Short mmCIF file of C-alpha atoms and ligand atoms in Angstrom, two decimals:
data_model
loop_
_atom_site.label_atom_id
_atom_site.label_comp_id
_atom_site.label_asym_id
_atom_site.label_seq_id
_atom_site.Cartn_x
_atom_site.Cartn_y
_atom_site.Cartn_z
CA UNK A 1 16.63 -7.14 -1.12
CA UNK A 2 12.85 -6.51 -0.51
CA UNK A 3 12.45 -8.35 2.47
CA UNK A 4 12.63 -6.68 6.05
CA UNK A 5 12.65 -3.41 4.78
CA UNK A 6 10.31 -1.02 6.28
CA UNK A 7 8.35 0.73 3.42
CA UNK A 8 6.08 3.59 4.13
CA UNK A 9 3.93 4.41 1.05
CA UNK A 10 1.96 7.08 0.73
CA UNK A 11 -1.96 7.02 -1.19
CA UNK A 12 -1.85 3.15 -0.42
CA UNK A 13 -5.49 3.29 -0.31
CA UNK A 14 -6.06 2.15 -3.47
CA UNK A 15 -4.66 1.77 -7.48
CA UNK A 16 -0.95 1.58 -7.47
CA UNK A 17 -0.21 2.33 -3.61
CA UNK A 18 -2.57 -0.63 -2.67
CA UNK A 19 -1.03 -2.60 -5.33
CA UNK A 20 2.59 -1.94 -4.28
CA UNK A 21 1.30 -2.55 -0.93
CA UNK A 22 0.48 -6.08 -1.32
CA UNK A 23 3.34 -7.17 -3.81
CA UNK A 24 5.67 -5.54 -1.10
CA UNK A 25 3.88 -7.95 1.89
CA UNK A 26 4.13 -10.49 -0.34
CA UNK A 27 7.88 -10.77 -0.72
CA UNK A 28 8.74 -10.25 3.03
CA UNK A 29 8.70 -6.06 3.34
CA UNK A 30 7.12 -4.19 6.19
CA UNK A 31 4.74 -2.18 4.80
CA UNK A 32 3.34 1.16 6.71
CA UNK A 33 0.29 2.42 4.93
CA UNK A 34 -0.94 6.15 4.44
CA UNK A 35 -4.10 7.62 3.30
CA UNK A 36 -7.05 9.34 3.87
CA UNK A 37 -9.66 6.81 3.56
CA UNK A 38 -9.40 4.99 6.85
CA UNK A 39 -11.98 1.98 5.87
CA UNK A 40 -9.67 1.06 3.37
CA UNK A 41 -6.75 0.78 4.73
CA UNK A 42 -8.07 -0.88 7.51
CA UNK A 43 -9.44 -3.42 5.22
CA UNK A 44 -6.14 -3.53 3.09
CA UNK A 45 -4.15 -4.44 6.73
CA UNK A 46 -6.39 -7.24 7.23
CA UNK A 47 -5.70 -8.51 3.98
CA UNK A 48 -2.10 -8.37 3.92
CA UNK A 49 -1.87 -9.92 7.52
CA UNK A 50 -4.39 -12.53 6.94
CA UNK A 51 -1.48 -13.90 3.85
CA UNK A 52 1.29 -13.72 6.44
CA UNK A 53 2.39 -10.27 5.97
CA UNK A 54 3.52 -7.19 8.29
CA UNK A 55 1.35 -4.10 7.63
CA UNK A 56 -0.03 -0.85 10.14
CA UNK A 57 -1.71 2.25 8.13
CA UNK A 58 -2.31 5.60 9.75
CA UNK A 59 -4.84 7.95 8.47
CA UNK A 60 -2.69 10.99 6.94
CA UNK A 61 -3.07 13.87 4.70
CA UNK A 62 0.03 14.18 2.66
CA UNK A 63 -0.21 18.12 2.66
CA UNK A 64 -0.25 18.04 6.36
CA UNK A 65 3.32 18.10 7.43
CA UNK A 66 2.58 16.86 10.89
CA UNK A 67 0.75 13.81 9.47
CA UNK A 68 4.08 12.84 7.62
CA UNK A 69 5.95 13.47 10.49
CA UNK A 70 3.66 10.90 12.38
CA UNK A 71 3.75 8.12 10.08
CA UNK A 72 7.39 8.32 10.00
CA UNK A 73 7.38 7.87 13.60
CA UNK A 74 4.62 5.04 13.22
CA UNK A 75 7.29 3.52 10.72
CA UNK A 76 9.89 3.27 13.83
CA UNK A 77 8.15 2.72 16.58
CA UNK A 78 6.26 -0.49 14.89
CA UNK A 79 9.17 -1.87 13.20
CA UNK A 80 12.38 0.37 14.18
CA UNK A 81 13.40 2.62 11.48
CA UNK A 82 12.71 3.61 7.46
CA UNK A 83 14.56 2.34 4.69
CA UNK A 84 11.73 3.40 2.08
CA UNK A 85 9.88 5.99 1.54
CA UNK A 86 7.37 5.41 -1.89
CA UNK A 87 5.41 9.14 -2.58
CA UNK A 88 2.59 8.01 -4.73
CA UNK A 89 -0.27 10.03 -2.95
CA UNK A 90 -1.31 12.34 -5.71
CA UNK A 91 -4.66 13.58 -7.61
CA UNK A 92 -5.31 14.09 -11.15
CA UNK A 93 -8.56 16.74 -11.56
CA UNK A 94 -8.07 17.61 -15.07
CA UNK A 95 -9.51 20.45 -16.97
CA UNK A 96 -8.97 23.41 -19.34
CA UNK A 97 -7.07 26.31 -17.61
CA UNK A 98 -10.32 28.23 -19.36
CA UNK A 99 -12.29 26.99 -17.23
CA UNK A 100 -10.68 28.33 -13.77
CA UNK A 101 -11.22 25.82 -11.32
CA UNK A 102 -8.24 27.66 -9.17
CA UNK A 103 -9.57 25.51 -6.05
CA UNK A 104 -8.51 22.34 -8.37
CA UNK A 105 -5.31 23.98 -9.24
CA UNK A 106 -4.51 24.79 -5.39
CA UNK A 107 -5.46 20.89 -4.50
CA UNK A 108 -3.03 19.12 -6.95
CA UNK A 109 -0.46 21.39 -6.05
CA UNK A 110 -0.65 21.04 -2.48
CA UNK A 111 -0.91 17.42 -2.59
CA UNK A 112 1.40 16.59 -5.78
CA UNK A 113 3.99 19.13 -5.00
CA UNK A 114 3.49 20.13 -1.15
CA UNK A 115 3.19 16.47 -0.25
CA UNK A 116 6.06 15.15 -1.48
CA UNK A 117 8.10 17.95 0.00
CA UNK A 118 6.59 17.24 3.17
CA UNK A 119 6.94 13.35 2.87
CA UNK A 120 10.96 14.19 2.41
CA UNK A 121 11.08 16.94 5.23
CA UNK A 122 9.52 13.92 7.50
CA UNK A 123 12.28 11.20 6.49
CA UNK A 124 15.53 12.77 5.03
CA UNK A 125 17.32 13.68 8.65
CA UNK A 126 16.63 9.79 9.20
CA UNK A 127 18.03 8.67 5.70
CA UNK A 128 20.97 11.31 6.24
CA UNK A 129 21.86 10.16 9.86
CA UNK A 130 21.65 6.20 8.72
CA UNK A 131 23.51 7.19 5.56
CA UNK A 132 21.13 4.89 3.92
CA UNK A 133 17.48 4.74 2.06
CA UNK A 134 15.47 5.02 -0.78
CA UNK A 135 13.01 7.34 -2.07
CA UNK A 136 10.47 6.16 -4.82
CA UNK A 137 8.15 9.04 -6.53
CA UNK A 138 5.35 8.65 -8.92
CA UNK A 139 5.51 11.18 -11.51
CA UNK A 140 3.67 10.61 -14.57
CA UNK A 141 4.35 10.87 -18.67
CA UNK A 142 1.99 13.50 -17.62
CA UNK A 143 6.03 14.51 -16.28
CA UNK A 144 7.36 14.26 -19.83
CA UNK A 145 5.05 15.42 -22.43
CA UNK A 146 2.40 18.45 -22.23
CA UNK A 147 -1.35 17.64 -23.10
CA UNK A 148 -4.33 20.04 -22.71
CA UNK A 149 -6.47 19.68 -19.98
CA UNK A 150 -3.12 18.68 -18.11
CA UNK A 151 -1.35 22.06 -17.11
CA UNK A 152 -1.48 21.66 -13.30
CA UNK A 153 -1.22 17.83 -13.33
CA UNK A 154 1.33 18.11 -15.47
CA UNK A 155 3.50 21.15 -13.98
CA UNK A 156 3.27 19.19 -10.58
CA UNK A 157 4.60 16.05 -12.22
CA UNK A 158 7.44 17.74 -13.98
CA UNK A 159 8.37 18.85 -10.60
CA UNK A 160 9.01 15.55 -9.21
CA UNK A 161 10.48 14.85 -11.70
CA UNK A 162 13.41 17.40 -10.92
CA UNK A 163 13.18 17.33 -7.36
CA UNK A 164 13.84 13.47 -7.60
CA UNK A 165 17.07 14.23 -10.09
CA UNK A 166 18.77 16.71 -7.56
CA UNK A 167 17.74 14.42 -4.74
CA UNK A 168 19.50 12.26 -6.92
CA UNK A 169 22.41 13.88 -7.23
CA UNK A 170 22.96 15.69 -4.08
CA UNK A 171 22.47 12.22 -1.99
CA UNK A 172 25.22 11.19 -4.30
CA UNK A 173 27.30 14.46 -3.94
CA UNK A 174 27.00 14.23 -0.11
CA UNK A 175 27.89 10.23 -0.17
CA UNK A 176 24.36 9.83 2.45
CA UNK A 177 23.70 6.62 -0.17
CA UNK A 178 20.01 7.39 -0.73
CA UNK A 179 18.75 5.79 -3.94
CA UNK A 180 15.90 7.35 -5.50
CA UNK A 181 13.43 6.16 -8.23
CA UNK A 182 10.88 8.15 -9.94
CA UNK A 183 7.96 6.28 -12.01
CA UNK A 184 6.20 7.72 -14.86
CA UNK A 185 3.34 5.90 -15.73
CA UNK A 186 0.56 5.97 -18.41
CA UNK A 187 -2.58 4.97 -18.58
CA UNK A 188 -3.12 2.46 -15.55
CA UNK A 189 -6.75 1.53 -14.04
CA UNK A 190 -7.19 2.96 -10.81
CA UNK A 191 -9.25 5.38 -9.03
CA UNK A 192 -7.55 8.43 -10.59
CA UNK A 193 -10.08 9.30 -12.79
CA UNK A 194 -13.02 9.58 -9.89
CA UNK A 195 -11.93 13.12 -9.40
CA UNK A 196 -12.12 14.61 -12.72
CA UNK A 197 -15.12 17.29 -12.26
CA UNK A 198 -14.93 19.00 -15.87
CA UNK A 199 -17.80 16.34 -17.82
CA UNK A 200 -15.73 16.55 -20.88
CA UNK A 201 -12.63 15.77 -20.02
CA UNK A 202 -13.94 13.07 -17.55
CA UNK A 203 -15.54 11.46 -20.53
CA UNK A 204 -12.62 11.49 -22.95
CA UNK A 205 -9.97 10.09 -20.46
CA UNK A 206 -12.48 7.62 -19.54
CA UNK A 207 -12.42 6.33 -22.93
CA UNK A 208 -8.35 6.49 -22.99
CA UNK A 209 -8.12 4.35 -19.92
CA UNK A 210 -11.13 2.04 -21.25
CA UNK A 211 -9.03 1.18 -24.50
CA UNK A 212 -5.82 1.07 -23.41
CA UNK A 213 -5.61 1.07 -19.32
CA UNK A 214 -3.38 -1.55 -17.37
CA UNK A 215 -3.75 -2.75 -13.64
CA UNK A 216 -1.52 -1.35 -11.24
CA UNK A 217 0.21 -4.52 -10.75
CA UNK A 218 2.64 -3.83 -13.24
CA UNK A 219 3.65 -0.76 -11.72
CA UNK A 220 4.36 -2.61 -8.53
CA UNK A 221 6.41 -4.66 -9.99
CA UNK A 222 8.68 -2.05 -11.26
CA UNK A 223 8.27 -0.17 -7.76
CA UNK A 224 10.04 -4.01 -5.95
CA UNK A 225 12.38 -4.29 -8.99
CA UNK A 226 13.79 -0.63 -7.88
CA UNK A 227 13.65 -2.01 -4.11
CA UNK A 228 15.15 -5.34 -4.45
CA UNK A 229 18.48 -3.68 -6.36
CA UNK A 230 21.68 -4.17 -4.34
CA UNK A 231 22.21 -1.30 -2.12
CA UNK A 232 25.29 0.05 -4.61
CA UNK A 233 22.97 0.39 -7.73
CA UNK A 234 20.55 3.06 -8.08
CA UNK A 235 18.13 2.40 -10.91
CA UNK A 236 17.15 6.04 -11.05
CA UNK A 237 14.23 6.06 -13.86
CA UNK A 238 10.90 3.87 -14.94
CA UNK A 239 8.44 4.45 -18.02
CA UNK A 240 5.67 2.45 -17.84
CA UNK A 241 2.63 2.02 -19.82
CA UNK A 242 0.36 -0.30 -21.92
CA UNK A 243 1.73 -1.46 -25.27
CA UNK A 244 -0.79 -0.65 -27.35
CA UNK A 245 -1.04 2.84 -25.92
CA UNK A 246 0.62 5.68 -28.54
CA UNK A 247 1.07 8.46 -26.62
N1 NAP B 1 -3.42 5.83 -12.90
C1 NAP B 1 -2.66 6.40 -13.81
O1 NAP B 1 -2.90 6.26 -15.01
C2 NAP B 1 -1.49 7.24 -13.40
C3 NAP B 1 -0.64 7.71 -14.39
C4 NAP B 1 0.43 8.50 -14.03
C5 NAP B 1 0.66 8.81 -12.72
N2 NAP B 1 -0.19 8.36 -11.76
C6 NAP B 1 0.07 8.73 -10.37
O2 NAP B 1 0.04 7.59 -9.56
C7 NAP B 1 -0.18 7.96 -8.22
C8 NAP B 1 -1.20 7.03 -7.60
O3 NAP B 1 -2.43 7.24 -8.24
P1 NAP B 1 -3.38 6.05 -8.72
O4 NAP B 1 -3.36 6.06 -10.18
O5 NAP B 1 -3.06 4.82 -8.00
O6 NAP B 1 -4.82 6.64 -8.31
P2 NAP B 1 -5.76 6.39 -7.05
O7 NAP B 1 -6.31 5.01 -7.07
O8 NAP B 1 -6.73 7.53 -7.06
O9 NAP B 1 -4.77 6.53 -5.83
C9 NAP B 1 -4.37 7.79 -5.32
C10 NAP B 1 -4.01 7.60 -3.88
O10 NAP B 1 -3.58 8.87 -3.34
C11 NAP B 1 -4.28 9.07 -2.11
N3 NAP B 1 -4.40 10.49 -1.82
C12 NAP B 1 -5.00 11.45 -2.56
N4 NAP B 1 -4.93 12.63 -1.93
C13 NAP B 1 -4.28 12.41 -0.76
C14 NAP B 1 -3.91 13.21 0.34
N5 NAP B 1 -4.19 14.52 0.35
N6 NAP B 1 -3.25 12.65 1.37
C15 NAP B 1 -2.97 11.33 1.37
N7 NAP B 1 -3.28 10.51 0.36
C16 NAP B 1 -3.94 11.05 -0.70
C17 NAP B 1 -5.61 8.37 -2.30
O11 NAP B 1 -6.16 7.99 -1.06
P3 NAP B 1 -7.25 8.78 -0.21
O12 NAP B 1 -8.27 9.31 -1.17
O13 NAP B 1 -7.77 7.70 0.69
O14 NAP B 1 -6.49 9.82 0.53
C18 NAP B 1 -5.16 7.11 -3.04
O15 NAP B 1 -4.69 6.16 -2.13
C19 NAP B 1 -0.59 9.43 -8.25
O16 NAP B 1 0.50 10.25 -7.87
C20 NAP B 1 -0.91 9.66 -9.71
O17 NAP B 1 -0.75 11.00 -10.08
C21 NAP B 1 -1.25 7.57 -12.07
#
């Protein structure tokens, strides 16, 4: 069941957060909204309460583990508790590992890696204690199959991927009934591509998403599909990608 539930997403600021965001609202969740950019989320809210639905955002870095601490709190003290947690804040600036941009490499892996650590530091003592809730990570096929240009994004991805497995299986080990799903999408059209600084590989994923690229919709609908389960089924993995897209 979607509706009630408190869901705190993480990069709801735009592409598949923001699009999660309003499906959620839509079918009765409470929706608690983190991100950087502050003008839109604020303009997101607005939206989502102006159709009839529950939303508050806070302005959060996902590497910061005080920020994630915070919106958990905003989570309870607006609507009284957590039962979902979706980590979908994440960055994608792609580029040869010749080329050394280290401060690139440092970036993804503080927010892809460090921020979904610190988005479960902030909420697992809750979803222990309650002996109930549900974690939902995007990974990527970026989290199944290597590509060049993609060794960071990728590593980072493959990560969540096993963090979200033992999560998995220790929830199930230590009978705390936390469900987990982890999403691996393709090509999708959002705002990931913005921060690609290497020209060449800006230009050729450009062209990948421009053929083949889906809207983030359909990865929302997989995200309430996961949510509106009943509480005894955990449906643990989602592909998700264009048809027509190969690889
Ligand atoms: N689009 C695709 O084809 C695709 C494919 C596979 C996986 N993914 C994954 O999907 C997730 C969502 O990305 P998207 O495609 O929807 O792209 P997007 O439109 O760029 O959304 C990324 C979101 O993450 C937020 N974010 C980035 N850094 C952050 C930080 N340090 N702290 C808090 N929030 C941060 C951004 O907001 P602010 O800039 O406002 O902070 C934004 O809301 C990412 O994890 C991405 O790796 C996307």
């Amino acid at each position: 069941m979607i509706k009630n539930k408190v869901v705190i997403i993480t990069g709801a600021s735009s592409g598949i957060g923001e699009a999660s965001a309003k499906l959620l609202a839509s079918k009765g969740a409470k929706v608690v909204l983190g991100a950087r950019r502050e003008h839109q989320l604020r303009q997101l809210v607005d939206e989502i309460q102006k159709a009839g639905g529950q939303a508050v955002y806070q302005v959060m870095d996902v590497a910061n583990p005080s920020d994630n601490a915070e919106i958990v709190k905003l989570a309870k003290e607006t609507f009284g508790g957590v039962d979902v947690i979706f980590l979908n804040a994440g960055i994608m600036p792609n580029s040869p590992l010749s080329a050394l941009r280290t401060d690139e490499w440092n970036q993804t892996v503080d927010v892809n890696i460090k921020g979904v650590l610190n988005g479960i530091a902030a909420v697992l003592p809750t979803f222990v204690s309650q002996k109930s809730g549900h974690v939902i990570a995007t990974s990527s096929v970026a989290g199944l199959k290597a590509y060049p240009g993609g060794a960071i994004y990728g590593g980072t991805k493959w990560f969540v991927r096993d963090f979200m497995e033992v999560l998995r299986m220790e929830s199930a080990q230590e009978g705390t009934n936390i469900r987990t799903a982890t999403i691996y999408p393709a090509a999708i059209n959002t705002e990931l591509l913005d921060r690609i600084t290497n020209q060449d590989v800006a230009e050729k994923m450009t062209a990948l998403y421009e053929q083949y690229g889906i809207s983030p919709d359909r990865v929302a609908n997989v995200v309430a599909f996961a949510i509106d389960q009943p509480e005894d089924t955990n449906v643990n993995e989602f592909t998700i990608g264009p048809t027509t897209q190969p690889w």
